[in-house]
Structure formats: C-alpha cells, structure tokens
Amino acid sequence: MSLAPARRFALGALLALALGLAGCGRDEAATPTAAAPQASPPSTAFTVLAGSELKDLEAPLVEAARAAGVELQLSYAGTLDIVERVNAGERFDAILPPNGAYPALALAKPAVAREKLFYSRIALGVKAAKAARLGWDKRAPGWADIARAASTGQLRYGMTTRPAPTPA
C-alpha cells in the first residue's frame, strides 16, 4: 500500500505518540472499555479513542504497532462523543479527537499529556489591493483579524468542505 507523504507523516506521528504513551505504563486496575464485556479480563491492548477520519489509517497503524510489539485497539467517535464517553468513565490509554480545543476545555479531568501531532495548513487568497487596505501586506493576519474583517463586511470569503456521502 502506498501512502501520500502527508499521510505517511501523520501515520508516523500518530504511531510515535501511541508507542510513546504505551511506554509510560498503564493502570492495570482500570476498567475495561464499554465495548469489552465486564466478565472478561482487561485487554492488554493500547486503546485509543479517535476521530473517525483516522479509520482510513487503521490497518497501517495496527500493522506498524504489531511490528513494534504493541497491540493497538482503535475505537472511533466524534469530538463531543469522545468527551462524553471519557467524562462518563470509559477508560482509554489515549484519545485523538478531530479537534483538540473542545476536549481541552470540556474534559472533567485534564489530560495527562497534550501534544499537537501536526498542523493543518490553510491558504487564504486575497487580492493585493485588498490585503493592503486591511494592512495584511505589512503583517500576516491571524484568525481574529480574518473574523473581524468578515464581521465588519471588509472581507467576504467562502470555505469549501467535502460533500456528505450520499446513501447508496
């Protein structure tokens, strides 16, 4: 299987985080996740609750973890569900939410470690004359500057998104 460079980097960063956290030890007295029956012994797998966008990377992640001697068990949920499940007491060795800002504020207990794995680069195209009028030719704008310009009508913009899959 051939992965694009960006995906290879994300896979490597994710695996490095997972293996690094696995080396930190785990609470063997922790309760098993809701997916495991209560009667069975706790799993020795490194459990991760991740955003569903990582499903495409599950096979190579599990394969890479296995090659490193770690059993990796992935579960998927959206950001709000991740927070609700963790706050309800479900135990995971790591969480990888699609957006880290909300969990940082909403988790009942603060995360033991919080590292950014990678950043998404976003390009904002503005004509030179418009950038000069907004002062962005002298100083690069931040998100607050862009939001302020949009809210005052000085800047109009459109943002793309992937279309939702259509049912078959």
PDB file of N, CA and C in Angstrom, residues 21 26-27 30-35 45-50 73-77 81-87 89-96 112:
ATOM      1  N   LEU A  21       3.287   6.751  24.503  1.00  0.00           N
ATOM      2  CA  LEU A  21       2.356   6.643  25.620  1.00  0.00           C
ATOM      3  C   LEU A  21       2.310   5.225  26.158  1.00  0.00           C
ATOM      4  N   ARG A  26       0.525   1.747  32.200  1.00  0.00           N
ATOM      5  CA  ARG A  26      -0.910   1.938  32.233  1.00  0.00           C
ATOM      6  C   ARG A  26      -1.459   1.430  33.547  1.00  0.00           C
ATOM      7  N   ASP A  27      -2.605   1.878  33.898  1.00  0.00           N
ATOM      8  CA  ASP A  27      -3.256   1.481  35.133  1.00  0.00           C
ATOM      9  C   ASP A  27      -3.934   0.136  34.910  1.00  0.00           C
ATOM     10  N   ALA A  30      -7.529  -0.391  35.778  1.00  0.00           N
ATOM     11  CA  ALA A  30      -8.541   0.377  35.039  1.00  0.00           C
ATOM     12  C   ALA A  30      -9.642  -0.548  34.555  1.00  0.00           C
ATOM     13  N   THR A  31     -10.839   0.009  34.486  1.00  0.00           N
ATOM     14  CA  THR A  31     -11.952  -0.796  34.000  1.00  0.00           C
ATOM     15  C   THR A  31     -11.861  -0.925  32.497  1.00  0.00           C
ATOM     16  N   PRO A  32     -12.310  -2.068  31.949  1.00  0.00           N
ATOM     17  CA  PRO A  32     -12.265  -2.231  30.505  1.00  0.00           C
ATOM     18  C   PRO A  32     -13.234  -1.272  29.834  1.00  0.00           C
ATOM     19  N   THR A  33     -13.035  -1.021  28.547  1.00  0.00           N
ATOM     20  CA  THR A  33     -13.917  -0.113  27.809  1.00  0.00           C
ATOM     21  C   THR A  33     -15.300  -0.722  27.710  1.00  0.00           C
ATOM     22  N   ALA A  34     -16.282   0.094  27.375  1.00  0.00           N
ATOM     23  CA  ALA A  34     -17.660  -0.370  27.278  1.00  0.00           C
ATOM     24  C   ALA A  34     -17.817  -1.440  26.211  1.00  0.00           C
ATOM     25  N   ALA A  35     -16.954  -1.464  25.208  1.00  0.00           N
ATOM     26  CA  ALA A  35     -17.059  -2.446  24.134  1.00  0.00           C
ATOM     27  C   ALA A  35     -16.687  -3.835  24.624  1.00  0.00           C
ATOM     28  N   ALA A  45      -4.256  -4.530  25.243  1.00  0.00           N
ATOM     29  CA  ALA A  45      -4.047  -3.668  24.080  1.00  0.00           C
ATOM     30  C   ALA A  45      -3.929  -2.212  24.516  1.00  0.00           C
ATOM     31  N   PHE A  46      -3.197  -1.445  23.716  1.00  0.00           N
ATOM     32  CA  PHE A  46      -3.141   0.004  23.892  1.00  0.00           C
ATOM     33  C   PHE A  46      -4.394   0.538  23.224  1.00  0.00           C
ATOM     34  N   THR A  47      -5.313   1.102  24.011  1.00  0.00           N
ATOM     35  CA  THR A  47      -6.612   1.522  23.491  1.00  0.00           C
ATOM     36  C   THR A  47      -6.623   3.011  23.173  1.00  0.00           C
ATOM     37  N   VAL A  48      -7.160   3.323  22.002  1.00  0.00           N
ATOM     38  CA  VAL A  48      -7.219   4.709  21.538  1.00  0.00           C
ATOM     39  C   VAL A  48      -8.636   5.007  21.069  1.00  0.00           C
ATOM     40  N   LEU A  49      -9.219   6.072  21.559  1.00  0.00           N
ATOM     41  CA  LEU A  49     -10.499   6.576  21.079  1.00  0.00           C
ATOM     42  C   LEU A  49     -10.173   7.740  20.161  1.00  0.00           C
ATOM     43  N   ALA A  50     -10.473   7.572  18.882  1.00  0.00           N
ATOM     44  CA  ALA A  50     -10.033   8.528  17.870  1.00  0.00           C
ATOM     45  C   ALA A  50     -11.196   9.049  17.051  1.00  0.00           C
ATOM     46  N   GLN A  73      -5.699  -1.111  19.749  1.00  0.00           N
ATOM     47  CA  GLN A  73      -7.142  -1.263  19.588  1.00  0.00           C
ATOM     48  C   GLN A  73      -7.738   0.131  19.428  1.00  0.00           C
ATOM     49  N   LEU A  74      -8.305   0.396  18.256  1.00  0.00           N
ATOM     50  CA  LEU A  74      -8.880   1.706  17.958  1.00  0.00           C
ATOM     51  C   LEU A  74     -10.401   1.661  18.048  1.00  0.00           C
ATOM     52  N   SER A  75     -10.987   2.697  18.632  1.00  0.00           N
ATOM     53  CA  SER A  75     -12.431   2.922  18.636  1.00  0.00           C
ATOM     54  C   SER A  75     -12.619   4.325  18.073  1.00  0.00           C
ATOM     55  N   TYR A  76     -13.787   4.575  17.496  1.00  0.00           N
ATOM     56  CA  TYR A  76     -13.993   5.856  16.822  1.00  0.00           C
ATOM     57  C   TYR A  76     -15.234   6.578  17.343  1.00  0.00           C
ATOM     58  N   ALA A  77     -15.131   7.907  17.400  1.00  0.00           N
ATOM     59  CA  ALA A  77     -16.247   8.751  17.810  1.00  0.00           C
ATOM     60  C   ALA A  77     -15.950  10.183  17.372  1.00  0.00           C
ATOM     61  N   ASP A  81     -18.765  13.175  21.346  1.00  0.00           N
ATOM     62  CA  ASP A  81     -18.911  11.826  21.899  1.00  0.00           C
ATOM     63  C   ASP A  81     -17.668  11.383  22.652  1.00  0.00           C
ATOM     64  N   ILE A  82     -16.492  11.747  22.142  1.00  0.00           N
ATOM     65  CA  ILE A  82     -15.249  11.401  22.834  1.00  0.00           C
ATOM     66  C   ILE A  82     -15.267  11.990  24.247  1.00  0.00           C
ATOM     67  N   VAL A  83     -15.603  13.269  24.352  1.00  0.00           N
ATOM     68  CA  VAL A  83     -15.632  13.939  25.654  1.00  0.00           C
ATOM     69  C   VAL A  83     -16.676  13.298  26.564  1.00  0.00           C
ATOM     70  N   GLU A  84     -17.877  13.031  26.022  1.00  0.00           N
ATOM     71  CA  GLU A  84     -18.931  12.431  26.836  1.00  0.00           C
ATOM     72  C   GLU A  84     -18.524  11.048  27.337  1.00  0.00           C
ATOM     73  N   ARG A  85     -17.919  10.237  26.468  1.00  0.00           N
ATOM     74  CA  ARG A  85     -17.522   8.880  26.872  1.00  0.00           C
ATOM     75  C   ARG A  85     -16.434   8.909  27.942  1.00  0.00           C
ATOM     76  N   VAL A  86     -15.446   9.783  27.780  1.00  0.00           N
ATOM     77  CA  VAL A  86     -14.367   9.873  28.767  1.00  0.00           C
ATOM     78  C   VAL A  86     -14.904  10.431  30.084  1.00  0.00           C
ATOM     79  N   ASN A  87     -15.731  11.467  30.012  1.00  0.00           N
ATOM     80  CA  ASN A  87     -16.302  12.038  31.235  1.00  0.00           C
ATOM     81  C   ASN A  87     -17.233  11.058  31.947  1.00  0.00           C
ATOM     82  N   GLY A  89     -16.597   7.990  32.277  1.00  0.00           N
ATOM     83  CA  GLY A  89     -15.770   7.000  32.952  1.00  0.00           C
ATOM     84  C   GLY A  89     -15.176   5.928  32.068  1.00  0.00           C
ATOM     85  N   GLU A  90     -15.483   5.936  30.762  1.00  0.00           N
ATOM     86  CA  GLU A  90     -14.839   4.952  29.885  1.00  0.00           C
ATOM     87  C   GLU A  90     -13.346   5.205  29.890  1.00  0.00           C
ATOM     88  N   ARG A  91     -12.568   4.136  29.899  1.00  0.00           N
ATOM     89  CA  ARG A  91     -11.118   4.270  30.008  1.00  0.00           C
ATOM     90  C   ARG A  91     -10.442   3.966  28.675  1.00  0.00           C
ATOM     91  N   PHE A  92      -9.527   4.837  28.274  1.00  0.00           N
ATOM     92  CA  PHE A  92      -8.709   4.662  27.087  1.00  0.00           C
ATOM     93  C   PHE A  92      -7.298   5.095  27.450  1.00  0.00           C
ATOM     94  N   ASP A  93      -6.327   4.510  26.789  1.00  0.00           N
ATOM     95  CA  ASP A  93      -4.949   4.913  27.028  1.00  0.00           C
ATOM     96  C   ASP A  93      -4.646   6.256  26.383  1.00  0.00           C
ATOM     97  N   ALA A  94      -5.346   6.555  25.286  1.00  0.00           N
ATOM     98  CA  ALA A  94      -5.146   7.827  24.596  1.00  0.00           C
ATOM     99  C   ALA A  94      -6.418   8.196  23.860  1.00  0.00           C
ATOM    100  N   ILE A  95      -6.612   9.488  23.668  1.00  0.00           N
ATOM    101  CA  ILE A  95      -7.691   9.964  22.799  1.00  0.00           C
ATOM    102  C   ILE A  95      -7.047  10.824  21.721  1.00  0.00           C
ATOM    103  N   LEU A  96      -7.580  10.720  20.519  1.00  0.00           N
ATOM    104  CA  LEU A  96      -7.123  11.533  19.393  1.00  0.00           C
ATOM    105  C   LEU A  96      -8.348  12.165  18.751  1.00  0.00           C
ATOM    106  N   VAL A 112      -3.345  13.970  30.776  1.00  0.00           N
ATOM    107  CA  VAL A 112      -2.014  13.782  31.353  1.00  0.00           C
ATOM    108  C   VAL A 112      -0.971  14.421  30.437  1.00  0.00           C
TER     109      VAL A 112
END
